[in-house]
Coordinates of C-alpha atoms in Angstrom, one line a residue:
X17 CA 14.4 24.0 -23.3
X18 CA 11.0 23.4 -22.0
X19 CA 10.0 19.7 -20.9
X20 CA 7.3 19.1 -23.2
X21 CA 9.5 20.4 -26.2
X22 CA 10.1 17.3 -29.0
X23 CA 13.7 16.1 -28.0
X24 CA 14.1 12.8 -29.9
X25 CA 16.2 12.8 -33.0
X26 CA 14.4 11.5 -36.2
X27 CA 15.2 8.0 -36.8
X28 CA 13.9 4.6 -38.1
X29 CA 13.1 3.8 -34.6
X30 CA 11.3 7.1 -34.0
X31 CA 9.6 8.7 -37.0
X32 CA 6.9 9.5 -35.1
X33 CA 9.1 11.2 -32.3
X34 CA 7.2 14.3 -30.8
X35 CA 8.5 14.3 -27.0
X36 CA 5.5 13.4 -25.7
X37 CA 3.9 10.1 -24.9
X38 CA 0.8 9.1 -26.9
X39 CA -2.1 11.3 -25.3
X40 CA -6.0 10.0 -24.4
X41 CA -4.9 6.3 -24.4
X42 CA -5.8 4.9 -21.2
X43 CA -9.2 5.7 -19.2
X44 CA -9.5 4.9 -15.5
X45 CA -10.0 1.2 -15.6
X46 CA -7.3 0.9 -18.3
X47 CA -5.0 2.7 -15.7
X48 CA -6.6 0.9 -12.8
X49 CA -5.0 -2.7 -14.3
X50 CA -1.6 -0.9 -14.4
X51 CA -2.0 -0.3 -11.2
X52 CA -3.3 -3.6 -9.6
X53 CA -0.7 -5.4 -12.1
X54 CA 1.9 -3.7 -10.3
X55 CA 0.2 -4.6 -6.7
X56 CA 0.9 -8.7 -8.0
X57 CA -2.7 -9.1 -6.0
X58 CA -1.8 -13.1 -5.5
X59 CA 1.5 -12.9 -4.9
X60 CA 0.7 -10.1 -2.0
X61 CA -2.1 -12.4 -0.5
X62 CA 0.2 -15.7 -0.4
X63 CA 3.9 -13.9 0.2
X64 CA 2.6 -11.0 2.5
X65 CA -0.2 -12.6 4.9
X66 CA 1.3 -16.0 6.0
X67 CA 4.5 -13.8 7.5
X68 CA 2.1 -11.1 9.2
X69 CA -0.4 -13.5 10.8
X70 CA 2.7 -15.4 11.8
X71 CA 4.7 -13.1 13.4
X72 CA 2.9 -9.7 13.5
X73 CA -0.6 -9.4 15.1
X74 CA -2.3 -13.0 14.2
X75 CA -5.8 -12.5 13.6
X76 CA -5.8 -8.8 13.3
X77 CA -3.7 -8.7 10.4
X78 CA -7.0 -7.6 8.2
X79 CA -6.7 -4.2 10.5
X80 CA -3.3 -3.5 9.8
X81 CA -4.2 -3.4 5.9
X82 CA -7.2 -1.1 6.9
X83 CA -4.9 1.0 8.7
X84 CA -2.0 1.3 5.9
X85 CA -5.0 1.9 3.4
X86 CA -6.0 5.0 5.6
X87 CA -2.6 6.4 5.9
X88 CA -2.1 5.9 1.6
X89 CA -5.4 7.1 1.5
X90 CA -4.4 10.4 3.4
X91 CA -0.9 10.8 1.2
X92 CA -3.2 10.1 -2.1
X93 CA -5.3 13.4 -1.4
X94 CA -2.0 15.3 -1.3
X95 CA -0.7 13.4 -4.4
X96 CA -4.1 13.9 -6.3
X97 CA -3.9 17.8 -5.6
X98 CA -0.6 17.8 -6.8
X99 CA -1.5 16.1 -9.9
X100 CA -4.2 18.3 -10.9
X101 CA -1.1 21.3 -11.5
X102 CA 1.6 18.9 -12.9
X103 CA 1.1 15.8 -15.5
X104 CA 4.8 14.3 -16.5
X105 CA 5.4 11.4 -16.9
X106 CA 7.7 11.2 -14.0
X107 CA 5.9 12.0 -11.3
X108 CA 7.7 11.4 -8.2
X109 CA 10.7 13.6 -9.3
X110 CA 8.5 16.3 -10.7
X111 CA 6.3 16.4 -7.7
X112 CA 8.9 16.7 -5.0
X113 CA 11.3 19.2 -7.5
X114 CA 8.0 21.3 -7.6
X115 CA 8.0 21.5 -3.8
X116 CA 11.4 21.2 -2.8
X117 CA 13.7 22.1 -5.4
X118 CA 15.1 20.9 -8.2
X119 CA 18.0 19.2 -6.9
X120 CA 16.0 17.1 -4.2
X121 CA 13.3 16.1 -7.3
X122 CA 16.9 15.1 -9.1
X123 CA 17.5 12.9 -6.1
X124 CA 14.3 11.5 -5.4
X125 CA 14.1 10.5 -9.6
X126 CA 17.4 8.4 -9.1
X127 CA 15.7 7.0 -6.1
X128 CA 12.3 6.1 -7.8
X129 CA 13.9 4.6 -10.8
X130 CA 16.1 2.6 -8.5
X131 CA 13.1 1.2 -6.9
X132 CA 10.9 0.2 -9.7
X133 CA 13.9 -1.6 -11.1
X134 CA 14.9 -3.2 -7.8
X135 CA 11.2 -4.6 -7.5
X136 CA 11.2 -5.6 -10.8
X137 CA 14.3 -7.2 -10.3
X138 CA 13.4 -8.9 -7.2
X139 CA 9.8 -10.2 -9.1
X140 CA 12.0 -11.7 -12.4
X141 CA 13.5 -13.8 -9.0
X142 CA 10.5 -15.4 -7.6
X143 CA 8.9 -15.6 -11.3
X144 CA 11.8 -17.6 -12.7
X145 CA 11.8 -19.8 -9.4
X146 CA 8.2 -20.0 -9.8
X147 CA 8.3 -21.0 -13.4
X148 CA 11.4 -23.6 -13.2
X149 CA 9.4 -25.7 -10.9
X150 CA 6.3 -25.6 -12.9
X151 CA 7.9 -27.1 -15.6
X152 CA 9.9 -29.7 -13.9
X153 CA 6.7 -30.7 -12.4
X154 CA 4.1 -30.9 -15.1
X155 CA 6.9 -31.6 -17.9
X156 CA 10.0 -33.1 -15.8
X157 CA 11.7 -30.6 -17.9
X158 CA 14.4 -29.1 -15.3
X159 CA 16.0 -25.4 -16.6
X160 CA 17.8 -23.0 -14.4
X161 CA 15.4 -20.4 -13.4
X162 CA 17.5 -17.3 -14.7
X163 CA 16.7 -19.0 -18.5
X164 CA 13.0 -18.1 -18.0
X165 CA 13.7 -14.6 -16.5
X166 CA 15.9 -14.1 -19.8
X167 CA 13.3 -15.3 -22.0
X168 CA 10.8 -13.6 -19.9
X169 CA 12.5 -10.2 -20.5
X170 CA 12.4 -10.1 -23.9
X171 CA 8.9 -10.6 -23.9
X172 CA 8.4 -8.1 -21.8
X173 CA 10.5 -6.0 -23.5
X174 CA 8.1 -6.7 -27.2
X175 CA 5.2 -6.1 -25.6
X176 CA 6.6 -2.7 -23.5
X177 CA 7.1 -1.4 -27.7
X178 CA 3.6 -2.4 -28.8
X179 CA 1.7 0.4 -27.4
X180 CA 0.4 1.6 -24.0
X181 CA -2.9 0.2 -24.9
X182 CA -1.7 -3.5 -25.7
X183 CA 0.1 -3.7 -22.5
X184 CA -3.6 -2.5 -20.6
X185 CA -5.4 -5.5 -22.5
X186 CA -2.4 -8.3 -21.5
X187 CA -2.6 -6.8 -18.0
X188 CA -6.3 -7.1 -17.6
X189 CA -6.6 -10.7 -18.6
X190 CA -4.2 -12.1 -15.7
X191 CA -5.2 -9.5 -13.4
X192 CA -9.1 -10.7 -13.9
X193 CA -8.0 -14.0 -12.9
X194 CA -5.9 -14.2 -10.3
X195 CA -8.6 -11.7 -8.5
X196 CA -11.2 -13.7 -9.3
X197 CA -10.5 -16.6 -7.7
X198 CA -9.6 -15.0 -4.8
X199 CA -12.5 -12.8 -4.1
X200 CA -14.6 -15.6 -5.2
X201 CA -13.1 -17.3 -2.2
X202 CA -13.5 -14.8 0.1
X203 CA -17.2 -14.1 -1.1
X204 CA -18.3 -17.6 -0.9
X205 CA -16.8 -18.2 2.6
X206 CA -18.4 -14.5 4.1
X207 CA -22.0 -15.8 2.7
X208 CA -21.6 -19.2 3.9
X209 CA -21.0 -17.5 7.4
X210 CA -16.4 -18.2 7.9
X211 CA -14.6 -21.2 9.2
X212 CA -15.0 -23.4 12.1
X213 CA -15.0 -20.7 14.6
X214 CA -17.0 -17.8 12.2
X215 CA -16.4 -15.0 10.7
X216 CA -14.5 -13.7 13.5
X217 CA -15.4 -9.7 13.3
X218 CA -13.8 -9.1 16.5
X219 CA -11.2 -11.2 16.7
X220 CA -10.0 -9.5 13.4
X221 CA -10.6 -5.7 13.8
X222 CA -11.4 -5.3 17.4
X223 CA -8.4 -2.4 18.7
X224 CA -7.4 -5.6 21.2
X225 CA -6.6 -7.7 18.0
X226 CA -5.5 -4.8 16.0
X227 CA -2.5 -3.9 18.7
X228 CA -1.8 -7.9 19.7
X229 CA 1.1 -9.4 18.9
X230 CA 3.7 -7.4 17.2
X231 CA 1.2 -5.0 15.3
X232 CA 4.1 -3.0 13.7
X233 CA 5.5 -5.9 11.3
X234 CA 2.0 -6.7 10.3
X235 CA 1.8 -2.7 9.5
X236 CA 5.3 -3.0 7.8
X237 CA 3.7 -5.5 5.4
X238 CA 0.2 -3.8 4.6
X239 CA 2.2 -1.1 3.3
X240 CA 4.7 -2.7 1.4
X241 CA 1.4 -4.3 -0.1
X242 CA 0.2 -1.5 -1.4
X243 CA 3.2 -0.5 -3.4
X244 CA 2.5 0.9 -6.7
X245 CA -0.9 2.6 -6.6
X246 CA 1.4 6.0 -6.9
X247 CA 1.9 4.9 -10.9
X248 CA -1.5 6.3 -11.7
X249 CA 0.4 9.6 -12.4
X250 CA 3.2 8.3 -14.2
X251 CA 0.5 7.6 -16.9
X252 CA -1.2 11.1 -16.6
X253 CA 0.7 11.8 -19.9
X254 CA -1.4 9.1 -21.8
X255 CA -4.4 9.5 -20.3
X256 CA -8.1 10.7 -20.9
X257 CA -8.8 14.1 -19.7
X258 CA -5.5 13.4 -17.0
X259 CA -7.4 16.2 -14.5
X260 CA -10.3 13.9 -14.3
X261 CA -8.8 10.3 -15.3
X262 CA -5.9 10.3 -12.7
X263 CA -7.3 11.4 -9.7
X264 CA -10.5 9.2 -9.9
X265 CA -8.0 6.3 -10.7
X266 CA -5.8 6.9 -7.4
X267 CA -8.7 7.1 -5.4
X268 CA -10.4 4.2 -6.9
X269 CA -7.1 2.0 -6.7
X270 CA -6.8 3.4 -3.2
X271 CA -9.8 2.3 -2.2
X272 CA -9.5 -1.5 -4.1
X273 CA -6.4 -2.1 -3.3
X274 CA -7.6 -1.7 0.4
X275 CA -10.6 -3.7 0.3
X276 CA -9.4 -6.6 -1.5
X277 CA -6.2 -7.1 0.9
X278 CA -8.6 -6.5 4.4
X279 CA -11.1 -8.5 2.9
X280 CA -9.5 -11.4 1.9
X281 CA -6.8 -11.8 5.0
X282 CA -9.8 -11.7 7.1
X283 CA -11.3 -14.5 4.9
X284 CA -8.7 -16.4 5.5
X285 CA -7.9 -15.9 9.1
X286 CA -11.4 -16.7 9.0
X287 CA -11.1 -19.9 7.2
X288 CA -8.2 -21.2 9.4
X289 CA -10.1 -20.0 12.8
X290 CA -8.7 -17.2 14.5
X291 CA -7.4 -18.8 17.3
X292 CA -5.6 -21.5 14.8
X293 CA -4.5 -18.6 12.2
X294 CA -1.1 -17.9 13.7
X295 CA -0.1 -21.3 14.9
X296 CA -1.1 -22.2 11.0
X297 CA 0.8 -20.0 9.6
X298 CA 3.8 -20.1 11.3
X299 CA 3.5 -24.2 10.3
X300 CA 3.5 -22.9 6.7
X301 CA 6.4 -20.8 7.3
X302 CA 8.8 -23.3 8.6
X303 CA 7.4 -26.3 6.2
X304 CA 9.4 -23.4 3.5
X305 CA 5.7 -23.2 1.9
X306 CA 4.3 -20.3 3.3
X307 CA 1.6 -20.3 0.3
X308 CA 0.2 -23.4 1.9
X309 CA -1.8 -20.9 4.1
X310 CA -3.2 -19.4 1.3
X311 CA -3.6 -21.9 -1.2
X312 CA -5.3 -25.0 1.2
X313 CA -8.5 -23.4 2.5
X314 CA -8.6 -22.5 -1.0
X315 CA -8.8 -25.7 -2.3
X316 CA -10.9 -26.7 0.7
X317 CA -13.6 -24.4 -0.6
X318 CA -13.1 -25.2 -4.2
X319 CA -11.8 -28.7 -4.8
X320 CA -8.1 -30.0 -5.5
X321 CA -8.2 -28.4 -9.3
X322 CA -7.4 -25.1 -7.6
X323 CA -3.6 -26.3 -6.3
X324 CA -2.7 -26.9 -9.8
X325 CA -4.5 -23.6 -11.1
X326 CA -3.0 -21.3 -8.6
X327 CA 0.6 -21.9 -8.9
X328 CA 0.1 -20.8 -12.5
X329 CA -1.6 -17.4 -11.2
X330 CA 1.0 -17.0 -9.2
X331 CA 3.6 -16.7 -12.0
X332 CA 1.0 -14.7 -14.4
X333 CA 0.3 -12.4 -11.7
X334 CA 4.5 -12.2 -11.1
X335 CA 4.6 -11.4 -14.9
X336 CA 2.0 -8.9 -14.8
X337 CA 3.9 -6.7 -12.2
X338 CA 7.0 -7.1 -14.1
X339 CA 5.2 -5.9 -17.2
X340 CA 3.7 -3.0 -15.0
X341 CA 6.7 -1.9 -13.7
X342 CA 8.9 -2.2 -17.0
X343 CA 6.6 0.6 -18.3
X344 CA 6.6 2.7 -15.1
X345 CA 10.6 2.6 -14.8
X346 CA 10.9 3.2 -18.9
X347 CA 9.0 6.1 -18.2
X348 CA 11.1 7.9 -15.6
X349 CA 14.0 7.2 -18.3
X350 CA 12.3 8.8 -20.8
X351 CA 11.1 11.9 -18.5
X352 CA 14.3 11.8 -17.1
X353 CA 16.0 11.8 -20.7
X354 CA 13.1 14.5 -21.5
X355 CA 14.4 17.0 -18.9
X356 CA 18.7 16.4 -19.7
X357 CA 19.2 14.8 -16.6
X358 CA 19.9 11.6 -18.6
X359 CA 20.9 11.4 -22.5
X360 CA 18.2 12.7 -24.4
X361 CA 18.3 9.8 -26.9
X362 CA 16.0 7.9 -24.0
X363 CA 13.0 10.5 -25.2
X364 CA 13.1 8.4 -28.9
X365 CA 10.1 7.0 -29.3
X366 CA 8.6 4.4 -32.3
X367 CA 5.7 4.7 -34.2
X368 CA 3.3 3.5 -31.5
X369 CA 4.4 6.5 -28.9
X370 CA 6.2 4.2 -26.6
X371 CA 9.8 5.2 -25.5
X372 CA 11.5 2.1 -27.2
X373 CA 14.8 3.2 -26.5
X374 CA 14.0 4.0 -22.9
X375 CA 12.4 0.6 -22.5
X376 CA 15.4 -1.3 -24.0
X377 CA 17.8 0.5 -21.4
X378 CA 15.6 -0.3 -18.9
X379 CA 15.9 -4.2 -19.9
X380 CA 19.6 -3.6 -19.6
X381 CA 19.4 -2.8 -16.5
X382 CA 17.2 -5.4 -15.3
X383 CA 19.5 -8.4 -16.6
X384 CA 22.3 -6.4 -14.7
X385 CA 20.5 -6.8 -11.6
X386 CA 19.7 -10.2 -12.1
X387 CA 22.4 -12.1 -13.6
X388 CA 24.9 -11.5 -10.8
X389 CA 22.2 -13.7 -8.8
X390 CA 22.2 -16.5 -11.2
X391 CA 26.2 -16.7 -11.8
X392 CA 26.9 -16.5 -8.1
X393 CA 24.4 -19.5 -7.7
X394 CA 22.0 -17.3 -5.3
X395 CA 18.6 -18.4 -4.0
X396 CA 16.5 -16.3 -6.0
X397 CA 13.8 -16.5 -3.7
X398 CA 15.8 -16.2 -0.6
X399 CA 18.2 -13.3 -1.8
X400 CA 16.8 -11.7 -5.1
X401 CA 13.7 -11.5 -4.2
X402 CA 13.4 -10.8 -0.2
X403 CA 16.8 -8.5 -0.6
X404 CA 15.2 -6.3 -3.6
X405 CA 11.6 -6.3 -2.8
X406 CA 13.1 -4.6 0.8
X407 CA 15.3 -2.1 -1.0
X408 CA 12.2 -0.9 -2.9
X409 CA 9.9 -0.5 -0.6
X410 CA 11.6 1.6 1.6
X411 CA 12.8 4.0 -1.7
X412 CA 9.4 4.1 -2.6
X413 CA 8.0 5.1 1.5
X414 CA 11.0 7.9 1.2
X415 CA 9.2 9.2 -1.7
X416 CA 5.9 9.1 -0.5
X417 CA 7.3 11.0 2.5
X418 CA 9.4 13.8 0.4
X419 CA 6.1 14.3 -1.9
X420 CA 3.7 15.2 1.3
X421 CA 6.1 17.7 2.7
X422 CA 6.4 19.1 -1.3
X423 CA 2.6 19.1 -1.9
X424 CA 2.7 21.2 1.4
X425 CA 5.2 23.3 0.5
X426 CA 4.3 24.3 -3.6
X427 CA 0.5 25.0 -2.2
X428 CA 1.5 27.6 0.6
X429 CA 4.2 29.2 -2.2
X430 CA 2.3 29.0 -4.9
X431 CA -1.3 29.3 -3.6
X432 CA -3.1 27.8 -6.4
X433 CA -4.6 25.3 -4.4
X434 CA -6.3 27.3 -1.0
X435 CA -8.3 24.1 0.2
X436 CA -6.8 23.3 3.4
X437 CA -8.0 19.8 4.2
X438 CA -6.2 18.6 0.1
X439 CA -3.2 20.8 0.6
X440 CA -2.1 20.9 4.3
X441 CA -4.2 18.9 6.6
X442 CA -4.6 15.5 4.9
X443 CA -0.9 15.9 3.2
X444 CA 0.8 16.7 6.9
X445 CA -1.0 13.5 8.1
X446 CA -0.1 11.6 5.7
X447 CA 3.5 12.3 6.0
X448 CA 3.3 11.3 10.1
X449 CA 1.7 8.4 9.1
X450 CA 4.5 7.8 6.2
X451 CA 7.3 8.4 8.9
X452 CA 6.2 5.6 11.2
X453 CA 5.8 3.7 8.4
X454 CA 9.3 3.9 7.5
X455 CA 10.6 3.7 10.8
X456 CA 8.8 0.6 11.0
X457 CA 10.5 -0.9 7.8
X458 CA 14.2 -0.1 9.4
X459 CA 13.4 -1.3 12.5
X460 CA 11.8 -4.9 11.5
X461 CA 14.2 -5.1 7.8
X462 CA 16.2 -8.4 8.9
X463 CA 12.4 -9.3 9.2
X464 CA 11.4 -7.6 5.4
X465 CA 14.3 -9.1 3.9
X466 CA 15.2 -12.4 5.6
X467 CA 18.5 -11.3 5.9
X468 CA 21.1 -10.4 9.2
X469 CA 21.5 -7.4 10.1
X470 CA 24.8 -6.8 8.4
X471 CA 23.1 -7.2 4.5
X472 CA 20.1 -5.5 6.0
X473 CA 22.1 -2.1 7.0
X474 CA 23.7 -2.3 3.2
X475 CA 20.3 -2.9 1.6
X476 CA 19.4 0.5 3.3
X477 CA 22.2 2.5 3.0
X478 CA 21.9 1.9 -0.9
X479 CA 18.5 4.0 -0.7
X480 CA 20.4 7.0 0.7
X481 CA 23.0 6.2 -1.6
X482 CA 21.1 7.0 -4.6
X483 CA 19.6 9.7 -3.0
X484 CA 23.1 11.5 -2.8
X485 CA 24.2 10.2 -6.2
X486 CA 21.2 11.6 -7.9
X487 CA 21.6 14.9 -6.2
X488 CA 25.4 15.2 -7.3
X489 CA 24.1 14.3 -11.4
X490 CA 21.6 17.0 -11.0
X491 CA 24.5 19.8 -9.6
X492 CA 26.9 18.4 -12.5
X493 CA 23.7 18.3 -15.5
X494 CA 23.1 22.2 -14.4
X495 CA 27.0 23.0 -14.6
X496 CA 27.8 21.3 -17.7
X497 CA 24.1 23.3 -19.2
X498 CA 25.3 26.6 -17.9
X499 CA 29.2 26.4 -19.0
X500 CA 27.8 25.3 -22.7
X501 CA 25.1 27.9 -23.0

């Protein structure tokens, strides 16, 4: 049965079933906060940039984010291409099936929906931690942090049922104000000339400060930064004009993304003095507040308000990606469900076009994840988070890797594409640049994750794993099909 064909059975849930997810509901800014939601903009800034100044390249941490924007960049032109023939809501798995097969876009699905639910998981983690010790402080009210991710789910869950568009509004209100203050930051402290020793130029993106240091774990975290830029085509369904919306959406997501994270690590180098920056950081790091970094020239520029404002960014811009990547994980279920891979009963959908029963497995799954944490008495922080947030982002660089070579592929079989910068040049690049990237991540994982090296080679081989377990679902879906039909 074709993909697009209504699959959901008529219920209470889903009278208004059809199959397909509610079409011209986002535009590229509405798709732009999914996107930046997903990114956690404040939690990047104050979880990423104290570890790379402190033990990747120092000062030229800025040029590392420059330099994982440029290789995203390169794999977006592919991706983009790629879009332009195929809008599904699963994106990932329907690129690389279109390129390599349907088997390895089987494969790849089980690895992408394994990701956005390990990151989710791994955010719920540092948001409940975050949240507990809100509340004991300002209300010396003291609740295990795993009661807030529960409560936190269902909210999520509510608002993941009330329409594509309500979750774009909620997103854009705490992604407007966690950027905010931190690009009001930077902006104020590039006009007013840096810190104590200036803005540093050189000492940030020179090739001397670039490759000091160790340059690859600074790399390692500039990409893992940019995770989630690739769920402008998971929403290619619901957009606008999706041949025009989505690829101006990638590239303008690309290109923010970039800019903010370059912009504002060089800020604060720049604040801290480059030649402090690393001896600063790493201060942070072993006072077990590697925020700190972040959050005191912050309230140097702005007054001591700001270090009782931006803890409660920190755990609106922790919900935000959670929201962001609750809908980009429901929709690989229901795409998934859509195609027969999974029971078809995850394509229902209620009377706002939003795959309810898709997002209330995907909850399921997510308290699954979680709970095990919470009743084994686990850091959340410490192993939840740092052991998750690792898993994902290497599934997620395998998949940017599989898609180049398929964008590659589908244009020189199919030809519908001929332009050779957008469907072999920029594409092949990007996959190199991918490869080192991932390389990279296995090579400095104990580092990613916190971990030893023993849970650091099981957090990988699960990636793998799924791979293989997705590809064995796909043979066993296409036998079962063939011997009923």
């Amino acid at each position: 049965m074709d993909s697009q064909t209504a699959l959901a059975p008529h219920s209470a849930h889903d009278s208004s079933s059809t199959g397909r997810l509610k079409p011209d509901s986002l535009g590229v800014l509405g798709i732009l906060f999914f996107v930046l939601s997903a990114q956690a903009p404040l939690t990047g800034i104050a979880g990423a940039v104290p570890i790379a100044v402190a033990i990747g390249n120092g000062a030229g941490t800025p040029a590392a984010y420059l330099a994982a924007g440029a290789v995203v960049l390169l794999f977006s032109i592919g991706f983009v291409a790629m879009g332009r023939h195929v809008v599904d809501a699963g994106a990932f798995y329907t690129y690389i099936g279109k390129g390599l097969g349907r088997s390895a876009g089987s494969g790849s699905a089980g690895v992408a929906l394994f990701a956005y639910c390990a990151i989710q998981a791994a955010m719920y983690g540092l948001y409940g931690a975050t949240v507990s010790s809100l509340v004991a402080h300002y209300a010396d009210v003291h609740i295990a942090w795993w009661v807030w991710t529960l409560v936190t789910m269902a909210v999520v869950q509510v608002l993941g049922t009330a329409g594509i568009e309500m979750g774009a509004k909620v997103l854009a209100v705490f992604v407007l104000a966690e950027f905010s203050i931190l690009i009001a930051f930077a902006l104020v402290t590039f006009v007013k000339g840096g810190g104590p020793e200036g803005l540093g130029l050189t000492d940030s993106f020179s090739p001397s400060a670039a490759l000091q240091g160790a340059p690859g774990v600074a790399l390692m975290f500039a990409v893992a930064s940019m995770f989630g830029f690739e769920a402008t085509a998971i929403y290619g369904e619901e957009a606008r004009e999706p041949s025009r919306t989505v690829p101006r959406a990638t590239y303008l997501s690309v290109a923010v993304i970039t800019c903010f994270f370059a912009f504002t690590s060089w800020m604060l180098v720049s604040a801290h003095g480059a030649s402090r920056a690393t001896a600063e950081a790493g201060a942070a790091l072993e006072s077990g507040d590697a925020a700190g970094f972040v959050f005191a020239p912050i309230a140097a520029r702005f007054g001591a308000w700001t270090g009782d404002v931006l803890p409660i960014l920190l755990a609106t811009s922790l919900f935000a990606g959670i929201l962001a990547f609750h809908n980009s994980a429901n929709r690989y279920l229901f795409s998934l469900g859509r195609e027969g891979l999974l029971p078809r009963r995850l394509t229902a959908l209620n009377r706002r076009h939003s795959p309810w029963a898709a997002g209330l497995v995907q909850t399921v799954i997510a308290v699954a994840l979680v709970m095990p944490f919470a009743v084994l008495g686990k850091d959340p922080v410490l192993t939840l988070f740092s052991w998750f947030s690792g898993v994902a982002v290497l599934g997620i660089m395998l998949l940017y890797f599989l898609t180049s070579v398929s964008v590659v592929v589908f244009f020189r079989r199919s030809r519908a594409d001929t332009r050779p910068w957008n469907t072999l040049v920029a594409p092949v690049l990007g996959a190199l640049g991918i490869a080192g990237a991932i390389w990279l991540i296995i090579q400095n994982f104990t580092t990613l994750i916190g971990g030893d090296r023993t849970t650091a080679l099981w957090l990988q081989l699960t990636v793998p794993a799924v791979l293989v377990a997705g590809l064995v679902v796909a043979r066993l879906t296409r036998r079962g099909s063939a011997a009923t039909g």
